[in-house]
Every structure is written in structure tokens, then in C-alpha cells.
Tab-separated table of C-alpha atoms in Angstrom:
chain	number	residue	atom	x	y	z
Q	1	UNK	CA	48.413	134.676	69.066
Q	2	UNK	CA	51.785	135.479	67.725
Q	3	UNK	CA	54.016	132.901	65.178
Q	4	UNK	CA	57.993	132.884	65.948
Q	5	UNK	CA	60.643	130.385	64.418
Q	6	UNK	CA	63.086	129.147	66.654
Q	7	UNK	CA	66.777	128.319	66.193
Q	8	UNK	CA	66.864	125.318	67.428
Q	9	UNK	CA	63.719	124.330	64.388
Q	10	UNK	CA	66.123	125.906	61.753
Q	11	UNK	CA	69.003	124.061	62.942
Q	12	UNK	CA	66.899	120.404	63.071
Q	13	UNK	CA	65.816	121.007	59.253
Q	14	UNK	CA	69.697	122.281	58.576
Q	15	UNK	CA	70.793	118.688	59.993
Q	16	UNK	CA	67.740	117.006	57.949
Q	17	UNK	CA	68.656	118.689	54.604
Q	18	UNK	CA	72.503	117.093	55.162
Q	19	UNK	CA	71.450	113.598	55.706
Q	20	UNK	CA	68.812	113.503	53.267
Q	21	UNK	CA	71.711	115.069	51.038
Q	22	UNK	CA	74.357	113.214	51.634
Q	23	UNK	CA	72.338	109.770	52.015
Q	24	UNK	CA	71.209	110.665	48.275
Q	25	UNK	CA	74.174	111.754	46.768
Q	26	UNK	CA	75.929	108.258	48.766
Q	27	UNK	CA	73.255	106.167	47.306
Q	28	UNK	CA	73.598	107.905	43.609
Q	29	UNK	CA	78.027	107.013	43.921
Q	30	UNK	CA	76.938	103.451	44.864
Q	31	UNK	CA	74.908	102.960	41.597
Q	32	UNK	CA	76.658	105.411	38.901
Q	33	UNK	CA	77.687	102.397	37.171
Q	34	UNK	CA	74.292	101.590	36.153
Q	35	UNK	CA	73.577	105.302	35.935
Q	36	UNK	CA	71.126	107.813	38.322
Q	37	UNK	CA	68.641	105.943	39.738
Q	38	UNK	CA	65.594	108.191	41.542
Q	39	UNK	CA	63.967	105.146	43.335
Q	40	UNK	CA	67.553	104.992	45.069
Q	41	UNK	CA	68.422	108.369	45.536
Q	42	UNK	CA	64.793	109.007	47.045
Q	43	UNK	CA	65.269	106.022	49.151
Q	44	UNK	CA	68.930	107.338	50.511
Q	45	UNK	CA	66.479	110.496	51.294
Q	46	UNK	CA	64.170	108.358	53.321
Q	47	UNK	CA	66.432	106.762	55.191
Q	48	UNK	CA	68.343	110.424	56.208
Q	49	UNK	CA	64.895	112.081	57.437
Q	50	UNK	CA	63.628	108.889	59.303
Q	51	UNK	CA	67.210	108.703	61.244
Q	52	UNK	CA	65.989	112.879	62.389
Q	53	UNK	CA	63.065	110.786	64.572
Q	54	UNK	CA	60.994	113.895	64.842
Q	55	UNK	CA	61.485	116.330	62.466
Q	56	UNK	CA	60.175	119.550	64.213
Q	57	UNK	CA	59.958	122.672	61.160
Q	58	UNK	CA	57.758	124.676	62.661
Q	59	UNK	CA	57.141	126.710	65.949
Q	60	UNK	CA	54.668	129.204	66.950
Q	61	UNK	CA	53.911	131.457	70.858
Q	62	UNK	CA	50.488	131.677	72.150
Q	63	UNK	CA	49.153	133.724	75.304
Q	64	UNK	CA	46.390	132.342	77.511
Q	65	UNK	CA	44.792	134.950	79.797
Q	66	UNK	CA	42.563	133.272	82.688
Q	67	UNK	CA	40.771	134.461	85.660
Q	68	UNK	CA	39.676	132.755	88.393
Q	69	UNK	CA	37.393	133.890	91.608
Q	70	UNK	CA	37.189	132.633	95.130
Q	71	UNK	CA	34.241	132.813	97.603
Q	72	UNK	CA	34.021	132.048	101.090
Q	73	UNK	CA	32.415	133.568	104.037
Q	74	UNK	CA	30.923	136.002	101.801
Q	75	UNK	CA	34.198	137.382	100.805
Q	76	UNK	CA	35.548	137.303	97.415
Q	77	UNK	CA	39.232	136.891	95.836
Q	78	UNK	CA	39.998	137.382	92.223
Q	79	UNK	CA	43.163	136.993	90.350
Q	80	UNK	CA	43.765	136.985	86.182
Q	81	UNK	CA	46.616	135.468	85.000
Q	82	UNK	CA	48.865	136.299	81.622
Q	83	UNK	CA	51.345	133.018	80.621
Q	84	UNK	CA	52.707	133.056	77.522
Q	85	UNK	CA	53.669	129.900	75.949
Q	86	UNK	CA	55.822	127.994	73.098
Q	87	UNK	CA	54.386	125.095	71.431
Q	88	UNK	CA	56.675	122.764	68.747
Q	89	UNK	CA	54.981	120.837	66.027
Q	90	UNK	CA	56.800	117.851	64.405
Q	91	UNK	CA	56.390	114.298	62.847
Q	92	UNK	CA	57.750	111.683	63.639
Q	93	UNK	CA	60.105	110.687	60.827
Q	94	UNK	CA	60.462	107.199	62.136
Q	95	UNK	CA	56.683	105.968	61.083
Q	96	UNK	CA	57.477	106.786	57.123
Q	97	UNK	CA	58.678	104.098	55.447
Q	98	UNK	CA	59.256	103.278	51.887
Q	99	UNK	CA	55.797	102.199	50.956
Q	100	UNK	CA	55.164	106.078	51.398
Q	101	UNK	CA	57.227	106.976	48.645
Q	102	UNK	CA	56.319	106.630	45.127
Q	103	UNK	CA	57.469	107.434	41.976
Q	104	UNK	CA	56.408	108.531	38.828
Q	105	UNK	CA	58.721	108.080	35.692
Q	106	UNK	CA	56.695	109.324	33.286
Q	107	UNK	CA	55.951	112.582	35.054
Q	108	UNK	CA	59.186	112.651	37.161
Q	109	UNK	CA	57.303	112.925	39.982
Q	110	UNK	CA	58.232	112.004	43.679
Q	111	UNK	CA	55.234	111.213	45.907
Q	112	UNK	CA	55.213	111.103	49.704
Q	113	UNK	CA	53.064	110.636	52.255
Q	114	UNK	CA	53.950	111.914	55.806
Q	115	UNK	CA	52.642	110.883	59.362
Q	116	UNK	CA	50.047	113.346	61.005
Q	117	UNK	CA	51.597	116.730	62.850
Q	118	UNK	CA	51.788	116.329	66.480
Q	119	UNK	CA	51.809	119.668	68.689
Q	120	UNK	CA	54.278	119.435	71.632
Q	121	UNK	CA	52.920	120.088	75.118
Q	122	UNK	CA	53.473	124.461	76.296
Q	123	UNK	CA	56.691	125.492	77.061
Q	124	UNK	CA	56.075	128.260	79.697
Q	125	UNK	CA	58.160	131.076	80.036
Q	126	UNK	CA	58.100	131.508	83.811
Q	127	UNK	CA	59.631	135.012	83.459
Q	128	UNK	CA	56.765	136.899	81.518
Q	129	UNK	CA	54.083	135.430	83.150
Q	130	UNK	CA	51.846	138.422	84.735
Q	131	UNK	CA	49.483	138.388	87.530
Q	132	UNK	CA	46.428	141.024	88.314
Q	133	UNK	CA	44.362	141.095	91.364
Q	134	UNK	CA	44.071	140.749	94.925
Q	135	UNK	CA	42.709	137.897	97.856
Q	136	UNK	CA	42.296	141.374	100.463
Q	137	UNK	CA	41.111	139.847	103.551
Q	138	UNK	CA	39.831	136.413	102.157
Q	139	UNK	CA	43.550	135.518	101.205
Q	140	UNK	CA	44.974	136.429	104.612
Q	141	UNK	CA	42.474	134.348	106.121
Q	142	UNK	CA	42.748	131.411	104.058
Q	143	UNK	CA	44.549	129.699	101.024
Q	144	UNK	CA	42.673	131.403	98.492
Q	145	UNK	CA	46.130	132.733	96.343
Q	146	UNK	CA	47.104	129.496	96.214
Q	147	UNK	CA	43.717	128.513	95.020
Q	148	UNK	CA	43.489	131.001	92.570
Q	149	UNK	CA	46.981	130.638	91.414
Q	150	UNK	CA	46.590	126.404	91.379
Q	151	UNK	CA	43.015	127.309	89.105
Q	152	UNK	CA	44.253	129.954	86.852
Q	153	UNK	CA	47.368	127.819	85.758
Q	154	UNK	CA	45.703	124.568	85.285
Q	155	UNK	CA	43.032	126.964	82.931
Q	156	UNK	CA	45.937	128.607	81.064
Q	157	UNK	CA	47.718	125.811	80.252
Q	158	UNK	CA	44.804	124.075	78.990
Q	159	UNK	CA	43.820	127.261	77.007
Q	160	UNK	CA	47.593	127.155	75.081
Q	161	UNK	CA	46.932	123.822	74.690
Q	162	UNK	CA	43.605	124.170	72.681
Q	163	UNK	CA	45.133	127.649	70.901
Q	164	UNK	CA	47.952	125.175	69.621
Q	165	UNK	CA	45.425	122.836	68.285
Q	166	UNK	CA	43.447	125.309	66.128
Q	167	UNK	CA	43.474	125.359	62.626
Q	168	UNK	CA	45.293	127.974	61.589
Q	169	UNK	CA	48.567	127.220	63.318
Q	170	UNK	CA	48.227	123.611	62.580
Q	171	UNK	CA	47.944	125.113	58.812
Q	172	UNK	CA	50.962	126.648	59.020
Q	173	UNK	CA	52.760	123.311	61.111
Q	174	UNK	CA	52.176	121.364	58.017
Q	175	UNK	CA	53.008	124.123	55.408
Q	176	UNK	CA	56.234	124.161	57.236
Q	177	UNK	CA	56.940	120.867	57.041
Q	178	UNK	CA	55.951	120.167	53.898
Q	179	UNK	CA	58.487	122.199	52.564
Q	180	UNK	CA	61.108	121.055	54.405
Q	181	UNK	CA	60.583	117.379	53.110
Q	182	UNK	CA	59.863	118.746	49.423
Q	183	UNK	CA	63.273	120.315	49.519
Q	184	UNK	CA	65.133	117.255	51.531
Q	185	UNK	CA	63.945	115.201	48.907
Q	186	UNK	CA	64.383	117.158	46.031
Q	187	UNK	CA	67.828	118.551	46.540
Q	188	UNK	CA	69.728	115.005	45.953
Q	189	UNK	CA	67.321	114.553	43.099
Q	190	UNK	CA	68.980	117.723	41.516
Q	191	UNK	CA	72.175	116.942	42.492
Q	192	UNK	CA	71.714	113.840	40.010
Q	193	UNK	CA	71.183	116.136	37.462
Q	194	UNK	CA	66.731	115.405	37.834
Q	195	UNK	CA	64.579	118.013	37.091
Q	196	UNK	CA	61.557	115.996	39.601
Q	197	UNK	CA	58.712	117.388	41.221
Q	198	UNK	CA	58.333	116.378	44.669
Q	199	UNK	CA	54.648	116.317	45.965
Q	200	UNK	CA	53.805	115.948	49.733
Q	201	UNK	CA	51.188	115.761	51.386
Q	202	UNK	CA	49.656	114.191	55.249
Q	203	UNK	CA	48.006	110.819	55.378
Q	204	UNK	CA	44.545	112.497	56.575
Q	205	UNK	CA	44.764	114.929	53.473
Q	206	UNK	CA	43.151	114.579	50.116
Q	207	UNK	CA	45.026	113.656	47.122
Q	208	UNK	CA	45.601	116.352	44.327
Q	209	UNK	CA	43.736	116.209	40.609
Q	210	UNK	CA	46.961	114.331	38.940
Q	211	UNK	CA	46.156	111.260	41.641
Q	212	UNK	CA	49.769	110.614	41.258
Q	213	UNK	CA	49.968	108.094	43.637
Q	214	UNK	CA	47.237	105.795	41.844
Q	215	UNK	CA	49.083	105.220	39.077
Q	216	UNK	CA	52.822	104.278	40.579
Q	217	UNK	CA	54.311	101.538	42.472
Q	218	UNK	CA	56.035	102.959	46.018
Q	219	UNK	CA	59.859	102.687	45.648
Q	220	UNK	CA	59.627	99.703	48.398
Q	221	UNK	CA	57.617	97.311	45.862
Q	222	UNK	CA	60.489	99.103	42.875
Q	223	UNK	CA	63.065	98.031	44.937
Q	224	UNK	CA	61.608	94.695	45.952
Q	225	UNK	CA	61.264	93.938	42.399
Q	226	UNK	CA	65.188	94.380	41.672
Q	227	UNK	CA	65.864	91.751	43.961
């Protein structure tokens, strides 16, 4: 199992760290009379990553090797099959909301809670796929190859499929993507001249020792409250 970023991953989180930016920056102009506000800025920040949709910050390449046999007429055909494929994790931006965000003035710390990774389905590069064996007499005879080729694809894609869902690579999804919403909040935040900490973590994770979130109002009930 081999990791690889992709462009196209680097360029979504490129695009995310400009609207989160300039949303935060916007919201910080729009308030300056009243001075820097973090429960706006972060909100400006919300509202850039949940216009991304999915937000996809990490990518990784898996190989599935299967090998399938075929029996008739007491003859035998067996072919192994080598497809590599890419799978994308991402979240889906548009289920956070502001109830997921919380802040923490007297720790200056930034809370949020993301939606669970999803794993895209294999993307299989048809040129590097590799195929061993031989049907001999059985596959002139009948339609074993296409058997064996129908059988040995339907395994390997299921075997990417459960690679992609193991825990190490879904480790390194959220790592990924934690990160990447750390620094989308965080960078309008310093651009307001606030040295915050941003914490993030998944809704199916356990909260850290501080428990920041038990002890602060999300910036939706904050900014409910100005109204």
C-alpha cells in the first residue's frame, strides 16, 4: 500500500485556505468599528469551507492482487490479476454548521467539530493493470477468460475498497484534514492580530483533557445572542 498526494487535493485546500481567508478578513472590515471580533471572523471561516462542499485533503494508491480459477470438464483455467487504484477521502463541508464551532475567550481557543471522513469509491488506472496466467484449452473451449477476468475484477475492486477503509489510511485522511481546517481557521484569526489555538477534531472522536467544548457557547448561540 503506497500514500501519494495529488494536485488536484493541494489545489482544493489552496482554494479553501482563500475563502476561509478572505471570508475572515471580509467579516473582520465589516466589524472594525466595534473592533476584532473572533466569533465573526471564525464564522466568515465557516461559511468559506462549507461553500468548498467536500473538502478532499488527503489521497492515498492501493494495489489489490486477486486470483481466480475456473473448472469445467476437468480442465482448469487460472488467471491473477494486479489493479492498482486511487482512493480520495473528504468531508463534506456542507453538514458543519455554526453550532460546531465554539469559542473560548478565556483560553483563546477555537473549537470545531467536523463531519465523519468519507473514502471515495477506486479510481482504476486501466493502464498498469497486469494480468498472469492462462485458460489453455478450457478458455478456447469456453468463456472461461471472461469469467476469470469478470471474477478477478469484481474481487480487486472490492479488495481496494476494504484497503481504503483500514485504519491506518483513514488515520492519515483525518490527520490531513485536520490540518487543513486548523490552518483555514486560524490564518484569518492571525490576520486580526489573535494569537488562538484552533482545536479540531471528528464527531465520532473523543474530546481532549481541557474539554474545551463543555465550557463555551458555539458561535451560533454567540451570535444569536447579539441579535
Amino acid at each position: 500500500m503506497t500514500f501519494v498526494g495529488k494536485f488536484a487535493a493541494a489545489l482544493a485546500l489552496i482554494t479553501v485556505f482563500i475563502l476561509a481567508l478572505v471570508w475572515g478578513i471580509g467579516a473582520m472590515v465589516e466589524h472594525k468599528l466595534a473592533g476584532p471580533d473572533p466569533v465573526t471572523i471564525a464564522s466568515g471561516s465557516l461559511q468559506g469551507l462549507r461553500e468548498q462542499n467536500r473538502l478532499s485533503a488527503f489521497a492515498a494508491r492501493f494495489v489489490a492482487v486477486s486470483t481466480s480459477t475456473q473448472t469445467q470438464f476437468g480442465l482448469q483455467a487460472k488467471k491473477t490479476l494486479i489493479m492498482p487504484g486511487t482512493v480520495e477521502y473528504h468531508v463534506d463541508m456542507a453538514k458543519l454548521n455554526a453550532r460546531d464551532v465554539t469559542w473560548d475567550a478565556k483560553t483563546r481557543t477555537l473549537g470545531v467539530v467536523l463531519p465523519p471522513v468519507e473514502a471515495s469509491a477506486p479510481q482504476i488506472d486501466m493502464t498498469q493493470i497486469r494480468e498472469y496466467g492462462e485458460g489453455g484449452i478450457l478458455s478456447k473451449i469456453t468463456d472461461a477468460d471472461a469469467k476469470l477476468e469478470a471474477a478477478n475484477r469484481a474481487a480487486g475492486q472490492k479488495e481496494l475498497v476494504r484497503q481504503a477503509h483500514e485504519a491506518v489510511p483513514i488515520r492519515l485522511a483525518r490527520d490531513a484534514t485536520r490540518r487543513a481546517v486548523e490552518r483555514s481557521f486560524a490564518l484569518p484569526l492571525k490576520a486580526a492580530g489573535f494569537d488562538a489555538t484552533v482545536k479540531v477534531r471528528f464527531a465520532d472522536e473523543g474530546r481532549d483533557g481541557s474539554e474545551v467544548w463543555d465550557t463555551t457557547k458555539s458561535i451560533a448561540e454567540v451570535l444569536a445572542n447579539r441579535q
